[in-house]
PDB file of C-alpha atoms and ligand atoms in Angstrom:
ATOM      1  CA  UNK A 181      51.304 -50.533  63.812  1.00 53.00           C
ATOM      2  CA  UNK A 182      52.232 -48.582  60.749  1.00 60.00           C
ATOM      3  CA  UNK A 183      49.557 -49.511  58.156  1.00 63.00           C
ATOM      4  CA  UNK A 184      50.349 -49.148  54.461  1.00 66.00           C
ATOM      5  CA  UNK A 185      47.287 -48.200  52.542  1.00 70.00           C
ATOM      6  CA  UNK A 186      46.195 -51.036  50.201  1.00 69.00           C
ATOM      7  CA  UNK A 187      46.275 -48.858  47.122  1.00 71.00           C
ATOM      8  CA  UNK A 188      49.969 -48.055  47.871  1.00 76.00           C
ATOM      9  CA  UNK A 189      50.899 -51.639  48.563  1.00 74.00           C
ATOM     10  CA  UNK A 190      49.144 -53.032  45.519  1.00 81.00           C
ATOM     11  CA  UNK A 191      48.695 -50.123  43.141  1.00 86.00           C
ATOM     12  CA  UNK A 192      46.107 -50.603  40.414  1.00 92.00           C
ATOM     13  CA  UNK A 193      48.021 -51.089  37.108  1.00 94.00           C
ATOM     14  CA  UNK A 194      46.954 -49.009  34.061  1.00 94.00           C
ATOM     15  CA  UNK A 195      44.155 -50.797  32.375  1.00 93.00           C
ATOM     16  CA  UNK A 196      46.225 -51.882  29.375  1.00 90.00           C
ATOM     17  CA  UNK A 197      48.644 -53.619  31.712  1.00 94.00           C
ATOM     18  CA  UNK A 198      45.862 -55.564  33.502  1.00 96.00           C
ATOM     19  CA  UNK A 199      44.698 -59.081  32.692  1.00 96.00           C
ATOM     20  CA  UNK A 200      40.901 -58.858  32.382  1.00 98.00           C
ATOM     21  CA  UNK A 201      39.339 -62.007  33.621  1.00 98.00           C
ATOM     22  CA  UNK A 202      36.036 -63.668  32.652  1.00 98.00           C
ATOM     23  CA  UNK A 203      34.609 -64.965  35.891  1.00 99.00           C
ATOM     24  CA  UNK A 204      31.580 -67.309  35.971  1.00 99.00           C
ATOM     25  CA  UNK A 205      29.645 -67.997  39.130  1.00 98.00           C
ATOM     26  CA  UNK A 206      27.194 -70.871  38.532  1.00 98.00           C
ATOM     27  CA  UNK A 207      25.630 -73.832  40.401  1.00 98.00           C
ATOM     28  CA  UNK A 208      22.414 -74.433  42.354  1.00 98.00           C
ATOM     29  CA  UNK A 209      23.611 -73.067  45.679  1.00 98.00           C
ATOM     30  CA  UNK A 210      23.167 -69.543  46.973  1.00 98.00           C
ATOM     31  CA  UNK A 211      25.983 -67.045  46.596  1.00 98.00           C
ATOM     32  CA  UNK A 212      26.368 -66.369  42.826  1.00 98.00           C
ATOM     33  CA  UNK A 213      25.115 -62.857  42.795  1.00 97.00           C
ATOM     34  CA  UNK A 214      26.410 -62.104  46.326  1.00 98.00           C
ATOM     35  CA  UNK A 215      29.928 -63.108  45.176  1.00 98.00           C
ATOM     36  CA  UNK A 216      29.669 -60.771  42.242  1.00 98.00           C
ATOM     37  CA  UNK A 217      28.663 -57.961  44.625  1.00 98.00           C
ATOM     38  CA  UNK A 218      31.645 -58.780  46.762  1.00 98.00           C
ATOM     39  CA  UNK A 219      33.879 -58.012  43.731  1.00 98.00           C
ATOM     40  CA  UNK A 220      31.917 -54.870  43.144  1.00 98.00           C
ATOM     41  CA  UNK A 221      32.770 -53.735  46.677  1.00 97.00           C
ATOM     42  CA  UNK A 222      36.411 -54.605  46.331  1.00 96.00           C
ATOM     43  CA  UNK A 223      36.787 -52.927  42.988  1.00 97.00           C
ATOM     44  CA  UNK A 224      34.966 -49.902  44.253  1.00 96.00           C
ATOM     45  CA  UNK A 225      37.720 -49.653  46.911  1.00 94.00           C
ATOM     46  CA  UNK A 226      40.213 -49.141  44.136  1.00 94.00           C
ATOM     47  CA  UNK A 227      37.903 -46.501  42.479  1.00 95.00           C
ATOM     48  CA  UNK A 228      37.466 -48.833  39.531  1.00 97.00           C
ATOM     49  CA  UNK A 229      34.600 -48.013  37.200  1.00 97.00           C
ATOM     50  CA  UNK A 230      31.960 -50.707  37.498  1.00 98.00           C
ATOM     51  CA  UNK A 231      28.672 -51.478  35.701  1.00 98.00           C
ATOM     52  CA  UNK A 232      26.270 -54.229  36.859  1.00 98.00           C
ATOM     53  CA  UNK A 233      23.454 -55.371  34.597  1.00 97.00           C
ATOM     54  CA  UNK A 234      20.761 -57.684  35.873  1.00 96.00           C
ATOM     55  CA  UNK A 235      19.022 -59.749  33.226  1.00 93.00           C
ATOM     56  CA  UNK A 236      16.156 -61.007  35.465  1.00 86.00           C
ATOM     57  CA  UNK A 237      15.653 -58.306  38.088  1.00 80.00           C
ATOM     58  CA  UNK A 238      12.912 -55.807  37.369  1.00 79.00           C
ATOM     59  CA  UNK A 239      13.106 -52.061  38.285  1.00 79.00           C
ATOM     60  CA  UNK A 240      11.125 -52.968  41.435  1.00 76.00           C
ATOM     61  CA  UNK A 241      14.392 -54.373  42.785  1.00 76.00           C
ATOM     62  CA  UNK A 242      16.000 -50.980  42.799  1.00 80.00           C
ATOM     63  CA  UNK A 243      15.059 -50.683  46.474  1.00 83.00           C
ATOM     64  CA  UNK A 244      17.097 -53.773  47.387  1.00 92.00           C
ATOM     65  CA  UNK A 245      20.039 -53.220  49.809  1.00 95.00           C
ATOM     66  CA  UNK A 246      22.669 -53.679  47.143  1.00 96.00           C
ATOM     67  CA  UNK A 247      21.043 -51.093  44.772  1.00 95.00           C
ATOM     68  CA  UNK A 248      20.819 -48.489  47.470  1.00 95.00           C
ATOM     69  CA  UNK A 249      24.409 -49.114  48.704  1.00 96.00           C
ATOM     70  CA  UNK A 250      25.865 -49.205  45.151  1.00 97.00           C
ATOM     71  CA  UNK A 251      24.131 -45.925  44.379  1.00 95.00           C
ATOM     72  CA  UNK A 252      25.856 -44.418  47.433  1.00 96.00           C
ATOM     73  CA  UNK A 253      29.176 -45.672  46.028  1.00 96.00           C
ATOM     74  CA  UNK A 254      28.299 -44.018  42.682  1.00 96.00           C
ATOM     75  CA  UNK A 255      27.790 -47.308  40.954  1.00 97.00           C
ATOM     76  CA  UNK A 256      24.828 -48.068  38.696  1.00 89.00           C
ATOM     77  CA  UNK A 257      23.104 -51.439  38.944  1.00 95.00           C
ATOM     78  CA  UNK A 258      20.798 -51.648  35.854  1.00 95.00           C
ATOM     79  CA  UNK A 259      17.821 -54.051  35.924  1.00 93.00           C
ATOM     80  CA  UNK A 260      17.000 -55.312  32.467  1.00 93.00           C
ATOM     81  CA  UNK A 261      14.369 -57.941  33.340  1.00 82.00           C
ATOM     82  CA  UNK A 262      10.836 -58.376  34.335  1.00 72.00           C
ATOM     83  CA  UNK A 263      11.228 -60.095  37.756  1.00 66.00           C
ATOM     84  CA  UNK A 264      10.664 -63.870  37.643  1.00 58.00           C
ATOM     85  CA  UNK A 265      10.936 -63.889  33.951  1.00 53.00           C
ATOM     86  CA  UNK A 266      11.122 -67.674  33.650  1.00 54.00           C
ATOM     87  CA  UNK A 267       7.513 -67.902  34.853  1.00 54.00           C
ATOM     88  CA  UNK A 268       6.297 -65.585  32.152  1.00 62.00           C
ATOM     89  CA  UNK A 269       3.689 -66.907  29.847  1.00 69.00           C
ATOM     90  CA  UNK A 270       4.969 -64.876  26.943  1.00 77.00           C
ATOM     91  CA  UNK A 271       8.274 -66.164  25.717  1.00 79.00           C
ATOM     92  CA  UNK A 272       8.325 -63.604  22.818  1.00 84.00           C
ATOM     93  CA  UNK A 273       8.064 -60.822  25.457  1.00 83.00           C
ATOM     94  CA  UNK A 274      10.981 -62.303  27.417  1.00 84.00           C
ATOM     95  CA  UNK A 275      13.017 -62.503  24.261  1.00 89.00           C
ATOM     96  CA  UNK A 276      12.216 -58.911  23.348  1.00 90.00           C
ATOM     97  CA  UNK A 277      13.168 -57.767  26.846  1.00 90.00           C
ATOM     98  CA  UNK A 278      16.504 -59.612  26.759  1.00 93.00           C
ATOM     99  CA  UNK A 279      17.309 -58.211  23.340  1.00 95.00           C
ATOM    100  CA  UNK A 280      16.508 -54.716  24.504  1.00 94.00           C
ATOM    101  CA  UNK A 281      18.815 -55.300  27.497  1.00 96.00           C
ATOM    102  CA  UNK A 282      21.581 -56.517  25.310  1.00 97.00           C
ATOM    103  CA  UNK A 283      21.449 -53.249  23.410  1.00 97.00           C
ATOM    104  CA  UNK A 284      22.702 -51.579  26.646  1.00 97.00           C
ATOM    105  CA  UNK A 285      25.148 -54.277  27.543  1.00 98.00           C
ATOM    106  CA  UNK A 286      26.923 -54.678  24.156  1.00 98.00           C
ATOM    107  CA  UNK A 287      28.243 -51.054  24.022  1.00 98.00           C
ATOM    108  CA  UNK A 288      29.321 -51.278  27.654  1.00 98.00           C
ATOM    109  CA  UNK A 289      31.417 -54.363  26.758  1.00 98.00           C
ATOM    110  CA  UNK A 290      33.028 -52.465  23.923  1.00 97.00           C
ATOM    111  CA  UNK A 291      33.721 -49.233  25.633  1.00 96.00           C
ATOM    112  CA  UNK A 292      36.894 -48.471  27.588  1.00 94.00           C
ATOM    113  CA  UNK A 293      34.790 -46.747  30.236  1.00 96.00           C
ATOM    114  CA  UNK A 294      34.505 -49.727  32.509  1.00 97.00           C
ATOM    115  CA  UNK A 295      37.061 -51.733  34.599  1.00 98.00           C
ATOM    116  CA  UNK A 296      34.429 -54.320  35.737  1.00 98.00           C
ATOM    117  CA  UNK A 297      31.153 -55.299  33.996  1.00 98.00           C
ATOM    118  CA  UNK A 298      28.853 -57.685  35.904  1.00 98.00           C
ATOM    119  CA  UNK A 299      26.317 -59.576  33.906  1.00 98.00           C
ATOM    120  CA  UNK A 300      24.015 -60.958  36.601  1.00 97.00           C
ATOM    121  CA  UNK A 301      21.795 -63.971  35.653  1.00 96.00           C
ATOM    122  CA  UNK A 302      23.309 -63.944  32.133  1.00 97.00           C
ATOM    123  CA  UNK A 303      22.999 -67.690  31.931  1.00 97.00           C
ATOM    124  CA  UNK A 304      19.174 -67.637  31.611  1.00 94.00           C
ATOM    125  CA  UNK A 305      18.908 -65.570  28.401  1.00 94.00           C
ATOM    126  CA  UNK A 306      21.632 -67.823  26.987  1.00 97.00           C
ATOM    127  CA  UNK A 307      19.967 -71.155  28.079  1.00 95.00           C
ATOM    128  CA  UNK A 308      16.512 -70.134  27.041  1.00 91.00           C
ATOM    129  CA  UNK A 309      17.720 -68.827  23.678  1.00 93.00           C
ATOM    130  CA  UNK A 310      16.584 -65.247  24.191  1.00 92.00           C
ATOM    131  CA  UNK A 311      20.048 -64.129  23.138  1.00 96.00           C
ATOM    132  CA  UNK A 312      22.464 -65.619  20.615  1.00 97.00           C
ATOM    133  CA  UNK A 313      24.875 -67.498  22.825  1.00 98.00           C
ATOM    134  CA  UNK A 314      27.774 -67.396  20.359  1.00 98.00           C
ATOM    135  CA  UNK A 315      27.324 -63.708  19.720  1.00 98.00           C
ATOM    136  CA  UNK A 316      27.248 -62.890  23.429  1.00 98.00           C
ATOM    137  CA  UNK A 317      30.371 -65.008  24.167  1.00 98.00           C
ATOM    138  CA  UNK A 318      32.193 -63.408  21.214  1.00 98.00           C
ATOM    139  CA  UNK A 319      31.255 -59.917  22.479  1.00 98.00           C
ATOM    140  CA  UNK A 320      32.682 -60.756  25.878  1.00 98.00           C
ATOM    141  CA  UNK A 321      35.898 -62.177  24.262  1.00 98.00           C
ATOM    142  CA  UNK A 322      36.273 -59.000  22.134  1.00 98.00           C
ATOM    143  CA  UNK A 323      36.090 -56.694  25.215  1.00 98.00           C
ATOM    144  CA  UNK A 324      38.981 -54.298  25.957  1.00 97.00           C
ATOM    145  CA  UNK A 325      41.973 -56.261  27.296  1.00 95.00           C
ATOM    146  CA  UNK A 326      41.936 -55.014  30.918  1.00 97.00           C
ATOM    147  CA  UNK A 327      38.204 -55.371  31.574  1.00 98.00           C
ATOM    148  CA  UNK A 328      36.978 -57.934  34.072  1.00 98.00           C
ATOM    149  CA  UNK A 329      33.602 -59.497  33.337  1.00 98.00           C
ATOM    150  CA  UNK A 330      31.565 -61.522  35.861  1.00 99.00           C
ATOM    151  CA  UNK A 331      28.625 -63.657  34.673  1.00 98.00           C
ATOM    152  CA  UNK A 332      26.298 -65.318  37.097  1.00 98.00           C
ATOM    153  CA  UNK A 333      23.394 -67.804  36.998  1.00 98.00           C
ATOM    154  CA  UNK A 334      22.594 -71.482  37.133  1.00 97.00           C
ATOM    155  CA  UNK A 335      23.445 -73.951  34.491  1.00 98.00           C
ATOM    156  CA  UNK A 336      26.146 -71.880  32.751  1.00 98.00           C
ATOM    157  CA  UNK A 337      26.410 -73.204  29.204  1.00 98.00           C
ATOM    158  CA  UNK A 338      29.628 -75.166  28.513  1.00 98.00           C
ATOM    159  CA  UNK A 339      30.745 -72.591  25.967  1.00 98.00           C
ATOM    160  CA  UNK A 340      30.673 -69.901  28.570  1.00 98.00           C
ATOM    161  CA  UNK A 341      32.647 -72.066  31.011  1.00 98.00           C
ATOM    162  CA  UNK A 342      35.075 -72.837  28.212  1.00 98.00           C
ATOM    163  CA  UNK A 343      35.659 -69.103  27.600  1.00 98.00           C
ATOM    164  CA  UNK A 344      36.045 -68.331  31.350  1.00 98.00           C
ATOM    165  CA  UNK A 345      39.293 -67.847  33.182  1.00 98.00           C
ATOM    166  CA  UNK A 346      37.662 -68.613  36.519  1.00 98.00           C
ATOM    167  CA  UNK A 347      34.582 -70.606  37.016  1.00 98.00           C
ATOM    168  CA  UNK A 348      33.094 -71.488  40.413  1.00 98.00           C
ATOM    169  CA  UNK A 349      30.142 -73.762  41.123  1.00 98.00           C
ATOM    170  CA  UNK A 350      28.080 -72.914  44.159  1.00 98.00           C
ATOM    171  CA  UNK A 351      26.908 -76.295  45.423  1.00 98.00           C
ATOM    172  CA  UNK A 352      23.707 -76.405  47.449  1.00 98.00           C
ATOM    173  CA  UNK A 353      24.194 -78.066  50.825  1.00 98.00           C
ATOM    174  CA  UNK A 354      21.471 -76.310  52.801  1.00 97.00           C
ATOM    175  CA  UNK A 355      19.128 -73.471  52.110  1.00 97.00           C
ATOM    176  CA  UNK A 356      16.847 -72.048  54.821  1.00 96.00           C
ATOM    177  CA  UNK A 357      13.899 -71.936  52.424  1.00 94.00           C
ATOM    178  CA  UNK A 358      14.257 -75.622  51.518  1.00 92.00           C
ATOM    179  CA  UNK A 359      15.143 -76.672  55.081  1.00 93.00           C
ATOM    180  CA  UNK A 360      12.605 -74.819  57.124  1.00 94.00           C
ATOM    181  CA  UNK A 361      10.517 -72.670  54.736  1.00 95.00           C
ATOM    182  CA  UNK A 362      12.362 -69.545  55.986  1.00 95.00           C
ATOM    183  CA  UNK A 363      11.674 -66.671  53.623  1.00 95.00           C
ATOM    184  CA  UNK A 364      14.067 -63.954  52.299  1.00 95.00           C
ATOM    185  CA  UNK A 365      15.878 -61.996  54.964  1.00 96.00           C
ATOM    186  CA  UNK A 366      16.793 -58.295  54.580  1.00 96.00           C
ATOM    187  CA  UNK A 367      20.524 -57.891  54.106  1.00 96.00           C
ATOM    188  CA  UNK A 368      20.920 -61.552  53.100  1.00 96.00           C
ATOM    189  CA  UNK A 369      18.627 -61.903  50.099  1.00 94.00           C
ATOM    190  CA  UNK A 370      17.480 -58.333  49.438  1.00 93.00           C
TER     191      UNK A 370
HETATM  192  P1  ATP B  86      22.238 -64.612  45.901  1.00 72.09           P
HETATM  193  O1  ATP B  86      21.696 -63.474  45.083  1.00 72.09           O
HETATM  194  O2  ATP B  86      21.591 -64.671  47.255  1.00 72.09           O
HETATM  195  O3  ATP B  86      23.726 -64.652  45.893  1.00 72.09           O
HETATM  196  P2  ATP B  86      22.205 -66.588  43.809  1.00 72.09           P
HETATM  197  O4  ATP B  86      22.595 -65.512  42.852  1.00 72.09           O
HETATM  198  O5  ATP B  86      23.276 -67.639  44.025  1.00 72.09           O
HETATM  199  O6  ATP B  86      21.807 -65.985  45.190  1.00 72.09           O
HETATM  200  P3  ATP B  86      19.746 -66.993  42.340  1.00 72.09           P
HETATM  201  O7  ATP B  86      19.528 -68.201  41.520  1.00 72.09           O
HETATM  202  O8  ATP B  86      20.075 -65.748  41.633  1.00 72.09           O
HETATM  203  O9  ATP B  86      20.917 -67.359  43.409  1.00 72.09           O
HETATM  204  O10 ATP B  86      18.511 -66.830  43.268  1.00 72.09           O
HETATM  205  C1  ATP B  86      18.396 -65.694  44.120  1.00 72.09           C
HETATM  206  C2  ATP B  86      17.405 -66.046  45.234  1.00 72.09           C
HETATM  207  O11 ATP B  86      17.076 -67.370  45.321  1.00 72.09           O
HETATM  208  C3  ATP B  86      18.004 -65.693  46.628  1.00 72.09           C
HETATM  209  O12 ATP B  86      16.967 -65.082  47.391  1.00 72.09           O
HETATM  210  C4  ATP B  86      18.500 -66.981  47.170  1.00 72.09           C
HETATM  211  O13 ATP B  86      18.440 -67.085  48.588  1.00 72.09           O
HETATM  212  C5  ATP B  86      17.482 -67.925  46.580  1.00 72.09           C
HETATM  213  N1  ATP B  86      18.154 -69.210  46.338  1.00 72.09           N
HETATM  214  C6  ATP B  86      19.331 -69.439  45.820  1.00 72.09           C
HETATM  215  N2  ATP B  86      19.610 -70.726  45.748  1.00 72.09           N
HETATM  216  C7  ATP B  86      18.584 -71.367  46.268  1.00 72.09           C
HETATM  217  C8  ATP B  86      18.277 -72.752  46.527  1.00 72.09           C
HETATM  218  N3  ATP B  86      19.105 -73.654  46.226  1.00 72.09           N
HETATM  219  N4  ATP B  86      17.137 -72.994  47.138  1.00 72.09           N
HETATM  220  C9  ATP B  86      16.224 -72.048  47.439  1.00 72.09           C
HETATM  221  N5  ATP B  86      16.442 -70.771  47.227  1.00 72.09           N
HETATM  222  C10 ATP B  86      17.632 -70.396  46.645  1.00 72.09           C
HETATM  223 MG1   MG B  87      21.690 -64.493  41.374  1.00 72.09          MG
END
């Protein structure tokens, strides 16, 4: 069989001719971050420039499978959080951390350096009021035209859904931890 390389069959349009989508993965089922990583893999196949920011993950997560693999692909996944931040006893600390993180994210959303920007677990700083929801959504809307943005996290605020081009709710049917107390598995959760 004579295979036509994907990039020849569906060439990547110049960025200004692309339609940048705002994609929201929300819901209480597993798969929100995994789906974003799936896009990262696809986009990497087109040599698109990708940045992934993680609002909850701490730098300890840098040894997770996706961080190691992304690094090998030349993609930076940047943790901005403090681990399980929602359990933190110091809300002011959480807020400060989210604000510091936003100082890295905001310029990335404005720059024409990236084709895809992933804002993993963005919904939490919005829901908990660590970041100004309207300002964040406005910054996403003001991004360069051809940039795709993916936001993940449970309970996406209605304003974020409203702004989205594509919103998917992961609905929990079964989860091994809930069903059988089965813990995180390498390659599946980390
Ligand atoms: P993943 O990163 O695996 O795609 P996610 O982004 O949809 O998951 P998060 O809310 O970010 O979900 O939680 C990440 C971790 O919590 C994963 O280890 C996942 O297996 C676990 N998890 C997700 N949903 C559930 C659930 N409904 N019950 C128990 N654990 C869950
Ligand atoms: Mg997630």
